[in-house]
Coordinates of C-alpha atoms in Angstrom, one line a residue:
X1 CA 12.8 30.3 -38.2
X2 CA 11.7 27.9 -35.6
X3 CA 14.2 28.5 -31.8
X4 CA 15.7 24.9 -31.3
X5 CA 17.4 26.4 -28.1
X6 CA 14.2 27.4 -26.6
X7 CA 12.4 24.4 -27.4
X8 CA 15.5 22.1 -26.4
X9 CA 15.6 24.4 -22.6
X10 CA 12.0 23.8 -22.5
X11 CA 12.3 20.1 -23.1
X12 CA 15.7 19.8 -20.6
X13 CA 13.4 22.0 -17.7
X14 CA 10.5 18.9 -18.2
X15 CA 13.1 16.7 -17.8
X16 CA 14.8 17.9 -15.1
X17 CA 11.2 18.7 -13.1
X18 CA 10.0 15.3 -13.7
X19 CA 13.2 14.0 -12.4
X20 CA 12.6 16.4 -9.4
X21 CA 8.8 15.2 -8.8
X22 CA 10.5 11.4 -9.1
X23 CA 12.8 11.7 -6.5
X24 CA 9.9 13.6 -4.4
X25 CA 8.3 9.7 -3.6
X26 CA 8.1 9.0 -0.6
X27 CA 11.5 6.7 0.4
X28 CA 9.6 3.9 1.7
X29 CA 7.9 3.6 -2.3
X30 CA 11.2 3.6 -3.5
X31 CA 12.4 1.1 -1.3
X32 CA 9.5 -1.1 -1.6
X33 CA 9.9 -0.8 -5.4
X34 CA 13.6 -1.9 -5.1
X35 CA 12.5 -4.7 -3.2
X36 CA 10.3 -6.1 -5.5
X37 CA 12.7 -5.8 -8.9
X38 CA 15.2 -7.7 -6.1
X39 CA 12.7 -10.7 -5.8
X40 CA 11.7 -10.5 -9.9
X41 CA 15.4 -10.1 -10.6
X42 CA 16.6 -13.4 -8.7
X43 CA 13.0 -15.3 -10.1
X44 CA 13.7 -14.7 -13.4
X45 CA 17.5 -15.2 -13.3
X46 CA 17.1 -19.4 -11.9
X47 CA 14.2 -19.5 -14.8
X48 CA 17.0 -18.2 -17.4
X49 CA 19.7 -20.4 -15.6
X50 CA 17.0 -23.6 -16.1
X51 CA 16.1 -22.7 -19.9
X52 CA 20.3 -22.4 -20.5
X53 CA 20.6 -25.6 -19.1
X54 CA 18.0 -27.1 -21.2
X55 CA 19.8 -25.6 -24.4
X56 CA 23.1 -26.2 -23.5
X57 CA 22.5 -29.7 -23.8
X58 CA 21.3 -29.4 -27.1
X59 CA 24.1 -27.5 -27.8
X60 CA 26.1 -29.6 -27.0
X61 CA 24.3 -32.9 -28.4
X62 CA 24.9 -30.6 -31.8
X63 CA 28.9 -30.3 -31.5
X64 CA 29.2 -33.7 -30.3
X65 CA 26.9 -34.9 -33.9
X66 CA 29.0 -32.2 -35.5
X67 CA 33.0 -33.4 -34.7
X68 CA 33.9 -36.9 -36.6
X69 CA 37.1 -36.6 -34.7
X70 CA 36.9 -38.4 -30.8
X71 CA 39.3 -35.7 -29.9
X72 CA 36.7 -33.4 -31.0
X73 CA 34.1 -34.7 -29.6
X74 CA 35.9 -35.1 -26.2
X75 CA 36.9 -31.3 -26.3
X76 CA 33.3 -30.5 -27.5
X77 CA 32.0 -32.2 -24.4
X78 CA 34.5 -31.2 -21.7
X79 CA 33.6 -27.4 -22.8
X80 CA 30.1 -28.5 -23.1
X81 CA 30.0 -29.9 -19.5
X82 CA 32.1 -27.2 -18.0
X83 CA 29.8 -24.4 -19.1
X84 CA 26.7 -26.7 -18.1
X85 CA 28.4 -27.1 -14.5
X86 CA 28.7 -23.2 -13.9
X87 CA 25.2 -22.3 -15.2
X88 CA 23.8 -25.0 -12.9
X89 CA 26.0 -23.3 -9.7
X90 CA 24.4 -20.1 -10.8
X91 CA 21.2 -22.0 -10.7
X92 CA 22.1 -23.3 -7.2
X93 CA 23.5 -20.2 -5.7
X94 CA 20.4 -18.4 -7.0
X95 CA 18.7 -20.1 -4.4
X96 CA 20.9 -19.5 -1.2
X97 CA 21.2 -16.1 0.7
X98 CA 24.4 -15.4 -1.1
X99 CA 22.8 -15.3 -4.6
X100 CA 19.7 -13.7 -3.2
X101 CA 22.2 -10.7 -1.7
X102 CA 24.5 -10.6 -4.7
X103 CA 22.0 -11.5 -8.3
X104 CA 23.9 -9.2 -10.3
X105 CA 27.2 -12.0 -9.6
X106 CA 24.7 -14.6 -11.1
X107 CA 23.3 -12.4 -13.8
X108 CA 27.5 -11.8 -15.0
X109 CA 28.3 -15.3 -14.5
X110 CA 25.1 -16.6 -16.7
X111 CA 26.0 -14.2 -19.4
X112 CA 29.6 -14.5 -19.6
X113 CA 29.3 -18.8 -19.6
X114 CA 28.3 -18.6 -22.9
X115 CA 30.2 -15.6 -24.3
X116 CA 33.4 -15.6 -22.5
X117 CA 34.3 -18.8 -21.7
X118 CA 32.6 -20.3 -24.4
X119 CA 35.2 -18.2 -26.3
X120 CA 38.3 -18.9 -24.4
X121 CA 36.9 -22.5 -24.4
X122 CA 37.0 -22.4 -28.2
X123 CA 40.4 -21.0 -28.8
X124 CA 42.0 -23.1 -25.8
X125 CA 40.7 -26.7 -27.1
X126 CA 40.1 -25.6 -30.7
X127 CA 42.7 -22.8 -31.9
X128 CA 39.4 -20.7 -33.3
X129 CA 39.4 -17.5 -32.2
X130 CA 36.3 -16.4 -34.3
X131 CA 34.2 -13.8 -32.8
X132 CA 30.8 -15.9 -32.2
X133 CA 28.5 -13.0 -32.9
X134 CA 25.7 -15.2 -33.3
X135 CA 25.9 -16.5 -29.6
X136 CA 26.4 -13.0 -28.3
X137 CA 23.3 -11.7 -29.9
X138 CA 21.5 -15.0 -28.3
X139 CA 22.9 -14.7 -24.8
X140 CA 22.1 -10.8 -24.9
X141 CA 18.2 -11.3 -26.6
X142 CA 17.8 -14.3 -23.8
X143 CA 18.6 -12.0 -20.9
X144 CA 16.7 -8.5 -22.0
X145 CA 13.3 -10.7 -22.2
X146 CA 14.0 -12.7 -19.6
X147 CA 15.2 -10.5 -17.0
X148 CA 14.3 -7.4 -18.3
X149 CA 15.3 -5.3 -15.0
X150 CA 18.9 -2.6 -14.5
X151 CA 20.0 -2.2 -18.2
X152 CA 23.5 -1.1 -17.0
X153 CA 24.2 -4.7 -15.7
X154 CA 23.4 -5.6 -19.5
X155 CA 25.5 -2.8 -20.8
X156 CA 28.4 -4.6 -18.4
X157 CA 27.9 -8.3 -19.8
X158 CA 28.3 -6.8 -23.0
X159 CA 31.0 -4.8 -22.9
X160 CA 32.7 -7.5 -20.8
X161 CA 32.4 -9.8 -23.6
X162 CA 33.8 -7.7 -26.2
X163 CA 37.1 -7.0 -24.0
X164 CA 36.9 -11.1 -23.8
X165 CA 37.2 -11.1 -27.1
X166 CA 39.1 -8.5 -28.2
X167 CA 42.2 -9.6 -25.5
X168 CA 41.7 -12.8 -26.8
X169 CA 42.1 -11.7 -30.4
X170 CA 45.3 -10.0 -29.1
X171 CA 47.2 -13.1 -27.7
X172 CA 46.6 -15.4 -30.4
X173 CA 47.0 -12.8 -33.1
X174 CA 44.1 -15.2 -35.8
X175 CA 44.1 -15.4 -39.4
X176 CA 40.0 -14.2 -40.0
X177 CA 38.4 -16.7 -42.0
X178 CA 35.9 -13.8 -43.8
X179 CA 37.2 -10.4 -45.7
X180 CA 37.1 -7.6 -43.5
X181 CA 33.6 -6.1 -44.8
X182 CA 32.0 -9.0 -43.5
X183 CA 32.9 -8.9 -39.6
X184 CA 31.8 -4.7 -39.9
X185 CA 28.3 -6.0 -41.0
X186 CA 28.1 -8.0 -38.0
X187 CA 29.7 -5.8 -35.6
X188 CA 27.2 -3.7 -37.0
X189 CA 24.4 -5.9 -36.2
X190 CA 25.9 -6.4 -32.7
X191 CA 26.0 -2.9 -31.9
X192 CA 22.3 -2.2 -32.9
X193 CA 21.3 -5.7 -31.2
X194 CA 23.0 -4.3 -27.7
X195 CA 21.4 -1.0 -28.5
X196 CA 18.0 -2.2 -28.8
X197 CA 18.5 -4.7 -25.9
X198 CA 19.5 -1.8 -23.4
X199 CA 17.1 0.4 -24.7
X200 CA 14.2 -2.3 -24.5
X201 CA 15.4 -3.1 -20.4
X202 CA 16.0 0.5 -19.7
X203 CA 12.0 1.5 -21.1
X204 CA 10.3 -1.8 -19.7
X205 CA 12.1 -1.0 -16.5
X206 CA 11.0 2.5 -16.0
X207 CA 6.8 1.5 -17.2
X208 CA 7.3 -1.2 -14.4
X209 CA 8.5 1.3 -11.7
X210 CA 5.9 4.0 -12.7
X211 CA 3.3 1.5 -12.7
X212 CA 4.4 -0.1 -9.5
X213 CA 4.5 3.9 -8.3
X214 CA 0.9 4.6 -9.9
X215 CA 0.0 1.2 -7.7
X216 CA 0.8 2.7 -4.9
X217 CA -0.4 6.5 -4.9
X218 CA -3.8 4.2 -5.8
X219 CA -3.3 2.0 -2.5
X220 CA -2.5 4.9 -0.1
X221 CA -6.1 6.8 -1.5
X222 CA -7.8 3.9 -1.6
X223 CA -6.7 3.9 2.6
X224 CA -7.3 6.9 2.7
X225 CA -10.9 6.5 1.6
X226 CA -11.3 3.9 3.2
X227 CA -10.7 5.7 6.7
X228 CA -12.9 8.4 5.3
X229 CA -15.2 6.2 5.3
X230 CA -15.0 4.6 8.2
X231 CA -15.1 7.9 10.5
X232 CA -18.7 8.5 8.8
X233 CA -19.7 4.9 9.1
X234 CA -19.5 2.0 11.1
X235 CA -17.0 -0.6 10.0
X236 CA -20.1 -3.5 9.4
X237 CA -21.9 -0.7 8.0
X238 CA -19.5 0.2 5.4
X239 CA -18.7 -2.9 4.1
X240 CA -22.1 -3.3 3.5
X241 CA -22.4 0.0 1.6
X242 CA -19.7 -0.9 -0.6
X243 CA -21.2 -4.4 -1.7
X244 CA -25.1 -3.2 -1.5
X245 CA -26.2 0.2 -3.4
X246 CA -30.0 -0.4 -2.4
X247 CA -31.2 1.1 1.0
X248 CA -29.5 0.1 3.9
X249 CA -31.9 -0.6 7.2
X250 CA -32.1 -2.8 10.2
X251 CA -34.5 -3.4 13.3
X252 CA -32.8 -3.7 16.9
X253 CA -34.8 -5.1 19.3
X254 CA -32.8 -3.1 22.2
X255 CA -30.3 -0.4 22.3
X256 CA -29.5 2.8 24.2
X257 CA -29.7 5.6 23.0
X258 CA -28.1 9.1 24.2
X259 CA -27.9 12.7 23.6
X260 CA -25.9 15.5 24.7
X261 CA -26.4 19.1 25.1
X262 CA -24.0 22.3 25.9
X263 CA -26.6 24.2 28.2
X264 CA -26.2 28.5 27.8
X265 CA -24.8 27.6 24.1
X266 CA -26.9 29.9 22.1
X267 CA -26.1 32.5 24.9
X268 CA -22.2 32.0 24.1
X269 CA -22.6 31.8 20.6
X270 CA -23.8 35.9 20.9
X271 CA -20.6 37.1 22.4
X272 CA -17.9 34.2 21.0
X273 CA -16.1 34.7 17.7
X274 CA -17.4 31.9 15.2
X275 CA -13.8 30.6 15.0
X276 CA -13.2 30.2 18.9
X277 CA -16.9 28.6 19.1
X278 CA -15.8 26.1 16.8
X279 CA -12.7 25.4 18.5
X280 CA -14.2 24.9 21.4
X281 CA -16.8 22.5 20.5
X282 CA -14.0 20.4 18.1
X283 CA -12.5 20.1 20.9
X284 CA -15.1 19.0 23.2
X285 CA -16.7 16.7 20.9
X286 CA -13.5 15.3 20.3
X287 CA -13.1 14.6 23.8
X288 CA -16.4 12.7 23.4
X289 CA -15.6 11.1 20.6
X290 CA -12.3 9.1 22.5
X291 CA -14.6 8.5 25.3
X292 CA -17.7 6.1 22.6
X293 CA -14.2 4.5 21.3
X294 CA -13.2 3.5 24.5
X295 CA -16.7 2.7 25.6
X296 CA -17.3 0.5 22.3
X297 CA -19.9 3.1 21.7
X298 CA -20.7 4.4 18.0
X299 CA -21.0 8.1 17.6
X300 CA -24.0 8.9 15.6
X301 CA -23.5 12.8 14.5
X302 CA -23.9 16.2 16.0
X303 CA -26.5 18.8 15.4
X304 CA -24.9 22.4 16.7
X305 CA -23.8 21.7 20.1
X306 CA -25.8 18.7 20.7
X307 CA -24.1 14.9 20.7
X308 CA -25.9 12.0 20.0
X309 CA -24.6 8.5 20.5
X310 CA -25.9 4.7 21.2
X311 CA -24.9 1.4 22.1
X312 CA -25.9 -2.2 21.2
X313 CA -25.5 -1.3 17.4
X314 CA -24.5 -2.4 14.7
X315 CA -23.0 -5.3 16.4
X316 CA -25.3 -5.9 19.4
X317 CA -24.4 -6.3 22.9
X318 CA -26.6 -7.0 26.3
X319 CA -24.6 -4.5 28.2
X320 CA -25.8 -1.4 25.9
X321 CA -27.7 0.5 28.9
X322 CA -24.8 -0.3 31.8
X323 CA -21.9 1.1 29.3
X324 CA -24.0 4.1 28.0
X325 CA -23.9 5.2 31.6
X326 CA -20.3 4.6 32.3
X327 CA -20.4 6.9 29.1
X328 CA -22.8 9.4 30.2
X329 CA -20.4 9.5 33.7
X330 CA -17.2 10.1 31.8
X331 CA -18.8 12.6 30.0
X332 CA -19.3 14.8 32.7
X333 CA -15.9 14.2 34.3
X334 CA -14.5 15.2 31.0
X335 CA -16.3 18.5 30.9
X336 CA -15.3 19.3 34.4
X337 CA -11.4 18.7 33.2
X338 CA -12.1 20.7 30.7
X339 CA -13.5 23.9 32.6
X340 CA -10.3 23.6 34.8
X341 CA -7.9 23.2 31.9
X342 CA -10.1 25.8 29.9
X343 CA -10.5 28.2 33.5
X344 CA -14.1 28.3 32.0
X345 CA -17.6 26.9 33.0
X346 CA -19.6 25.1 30.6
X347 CA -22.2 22.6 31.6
X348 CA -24.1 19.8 29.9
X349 CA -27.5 18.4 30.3
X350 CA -27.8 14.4 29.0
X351 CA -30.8 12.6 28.6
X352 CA -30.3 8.0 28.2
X353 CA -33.3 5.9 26.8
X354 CA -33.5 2.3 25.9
X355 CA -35.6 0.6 23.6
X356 CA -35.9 -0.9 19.7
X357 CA -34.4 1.7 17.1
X358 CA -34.4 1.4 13.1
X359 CA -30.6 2.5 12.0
X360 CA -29.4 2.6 8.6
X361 CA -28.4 4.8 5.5
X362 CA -30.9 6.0 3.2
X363 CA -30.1 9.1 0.2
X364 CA -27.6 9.0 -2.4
X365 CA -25.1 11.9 -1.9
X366 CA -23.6 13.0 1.9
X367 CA -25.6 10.1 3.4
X368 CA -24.9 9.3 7.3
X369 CA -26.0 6.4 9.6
X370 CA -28.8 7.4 11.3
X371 CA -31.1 6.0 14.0
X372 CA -35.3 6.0 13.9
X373 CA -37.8 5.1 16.4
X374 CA -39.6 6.3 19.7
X375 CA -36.4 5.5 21.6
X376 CA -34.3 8.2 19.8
X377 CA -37.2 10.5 20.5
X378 CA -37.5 10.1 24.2
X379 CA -34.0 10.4 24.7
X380 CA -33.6 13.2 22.7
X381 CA -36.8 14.8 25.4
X382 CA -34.7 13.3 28.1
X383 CA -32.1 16.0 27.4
X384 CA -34.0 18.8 26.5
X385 CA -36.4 18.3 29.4
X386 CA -33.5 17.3 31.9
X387 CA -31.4 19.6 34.4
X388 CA -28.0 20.9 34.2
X389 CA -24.7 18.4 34.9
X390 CA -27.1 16.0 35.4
X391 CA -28.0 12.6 33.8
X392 CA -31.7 11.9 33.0
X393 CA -32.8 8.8 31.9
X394 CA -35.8 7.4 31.0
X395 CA -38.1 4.3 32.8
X396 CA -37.2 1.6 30.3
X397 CA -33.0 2.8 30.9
X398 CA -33.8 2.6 35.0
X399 CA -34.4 -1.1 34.8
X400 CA -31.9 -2.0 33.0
X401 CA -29.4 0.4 35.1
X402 CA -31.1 -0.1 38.4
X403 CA -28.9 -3.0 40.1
X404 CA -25.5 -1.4 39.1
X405 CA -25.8 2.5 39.4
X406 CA -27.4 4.9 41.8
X407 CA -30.2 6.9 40.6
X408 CA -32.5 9.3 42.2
X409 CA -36.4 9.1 41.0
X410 CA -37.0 12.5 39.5
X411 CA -40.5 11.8 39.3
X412 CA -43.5 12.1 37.1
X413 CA -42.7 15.0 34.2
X414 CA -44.7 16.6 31.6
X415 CA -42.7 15.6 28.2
X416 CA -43.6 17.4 24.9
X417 CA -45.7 15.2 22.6
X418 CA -45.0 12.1 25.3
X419 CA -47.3 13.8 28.3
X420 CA -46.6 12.7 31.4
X421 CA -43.6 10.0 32.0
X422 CA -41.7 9.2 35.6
X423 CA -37.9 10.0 35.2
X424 CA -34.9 9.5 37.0
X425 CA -31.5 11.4 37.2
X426 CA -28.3 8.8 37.0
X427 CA -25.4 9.7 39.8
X428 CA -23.0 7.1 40.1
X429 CA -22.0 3.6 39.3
X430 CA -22.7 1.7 42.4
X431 CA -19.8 0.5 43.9
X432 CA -21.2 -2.4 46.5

């Protein structure tokens, strides 16, 4: 014997949870989706107020054809022109703030024209007090596939309509044209027609708002990749990658280049806990890392405790060599801050040359931007070959630097794989 209540708990519990994981959105989804069924809403209702219009008058071309009588036809068209009048003010208001703030007024007003007050029309000017099922099942069809948004507001127009009719019914008290039987088939077909209707609204609304939802879960990862991407690449660099899967590579001409190192590091990395080494570094690296976005500088990577940066790429700039120094300067006033605020005593060595570099991404999986050339190379021996809280550039950066900073000639130094090459040790910006 299969257990209906357990399956029926189990189904309720989905229902409930999925109800629960709904409601978990964030607000501002939910208000952005309302906002949008708010604009398609009060669209589609002045389309559906323009094709009403556009059949009323045929409608009323019909009943005009159709009465012999000119008392007929004069009642025909005053009821005609009276429901054309209020679907063309619903058209009209649609389009002022009023309608815009109140649609569901409209969406009412459109339906009831042709149910309600075509049916007090009819027994006012006519004396027939025939339900007009036909009509009904028109007006409701026209609205579900026109505006096909909040299936209680449906529900309302047609419950409003039956009241209409029934009250109706009950002051004028009618002799029914057709036995009994007949207006049970068509209540029937009205029921299942209002059924189907609702049901129809109620499903396309809820696909719309999951796939406006699934829309936006999409967007916010797509941003979120896309500043993913961004803190590994530069922002030219990047929109390259995504347009161009072959290698990506470019010659500068000039740029500086820099590097960074923590001196005593492998010393401290002995007697420090991996976790407060890492700390330490995140945090200052990331105290570097404001310092090249201030700068307009583009971080490059780090390798352990060393830092590596340049300027006058991607986008080049003739000031590379002057604003990697007001770099390199800030650096070392950021580690001092830092050994007060930290009561500790680290010290960095930086080394600055200038020159042409080939950057770019090459590889397929974890790639980076990268920079190539004798440049990167002799400032990366800059650093290791330099001094302790000092700045040592090479000949090529001292020219460019020369007429703005102060810098003390170091002198002729033996540089691994380089031999011999005359250094100098940047202090300050000069200030004449």
């Amino acid at each position: 014997m299969i257990n209906r209540n357990g399956s029926d708990k189990t189904q309720v519990n989905a229902f409930i949870n999925q109800i629960k994981s709904y409601w978990r959105r964030p607000p501002r989804l939910f208000d952005s989706y309302n906002a949008q069924r708010h604009r398609f809403t009060v669209k589609r209702l002045r389309l559906q107020a323009q094709v009403m219009l556009i059949v009323g008058l045929t409608v009323i071309a019909f009943f005009l054809w159709l009465n012999v009588q000119p008392s007929g036809k004069l009642s025909a068209l005053t009821l005609g022109v009276f429901i054309e009048i209020v679907i063309g003010a619903c058209w009209f208001f649609s389009k002022t703030q009023l309608g815009y703030r109140h649609p569901h007024f409209i969406f009412l007003t459109l339906s009831w024209s042709v149910t309600c007050i075509n049916q007090i029309g009819t027994a006012l000017l006519f004396g027939i007090v025939e339900p007009r099922i036909g009509i009904w099942n028109l007006m409701f069809l026209t609205q579900a596939t026109i505006v096909p948004v909040q299936w209680h507001l449906h529900a309302i127009a047609q419950i409003g309509t039956i009241i209409c009719y029934l009250t109706l019914y009950g002051l004028f008290q009618p002799t029914l044209k057709y036995p009994f039987p007949y207006y049970m088939e068509q209540g029937l077909y009205l029921f299942w027609t209002c059924v189907i209707c609702n049901l129809s609204v109620y499903f396309y609304d809820k696909l719309r708002k999951e796939e406006f939802l699934a829309r936006k879960d999409l967007e916010v990862a797509q941003e979120k990749s896309e500043k993913l991407l961004l803190n590994i690449l530069p922002e030219t660099i990047a929109a390259k990658l995504k347009h161009q899967r072959t290698t990506i590579a470019d010659n500068f001409h000039e740029v500086t280049v820099l590097f960074a190192d923590i001196v005593g590091f492998t010393e401290l990395s002995s007697i420090t806990s991996p976790t407060k080494l890492v700390e330490l570094l995140n945090e200052i690296f990331s105290k570097f890392d404001k310092l090249a976005e201030w700068h307009g500088v583009e971080k490059i990577k780090t390798i352990g405790d060393a830092y590596m940066a340049v300027a006058g790429l991607p986008i080049p700039r003739s000031d590379h060599a002057v604003t990697m120094a007001k770099m390199a300067l800030d650096m070392q006033l950021a580690i001092q801050q830092f050994n007060k605020e930290r009561d500790s005593s680290f010290r960095i060595r930086i080394g600055i040359s200038t020159g042409p570099v080939v950057a770019g991404v090459i590889g397929l999986k974890k790639f980076t931007y990268d920079l190539w050339g004798d440049t990167v190379n002799t400032a990366s021996r800059m650093e290791s070959h330099g001094i302790a809280d000092c700045i040592q550039v090479c000949e090529a950066s001292y020219e460019c630097l020369k007429d703005k900073f102060l810098l003390e000639k170091r002198g002729l130094i033996p540089v691994k794989g380089k031999g011999t090459m005359m250094t100098y040790l940047l202090k300050e910006e000069n200030r004449a």
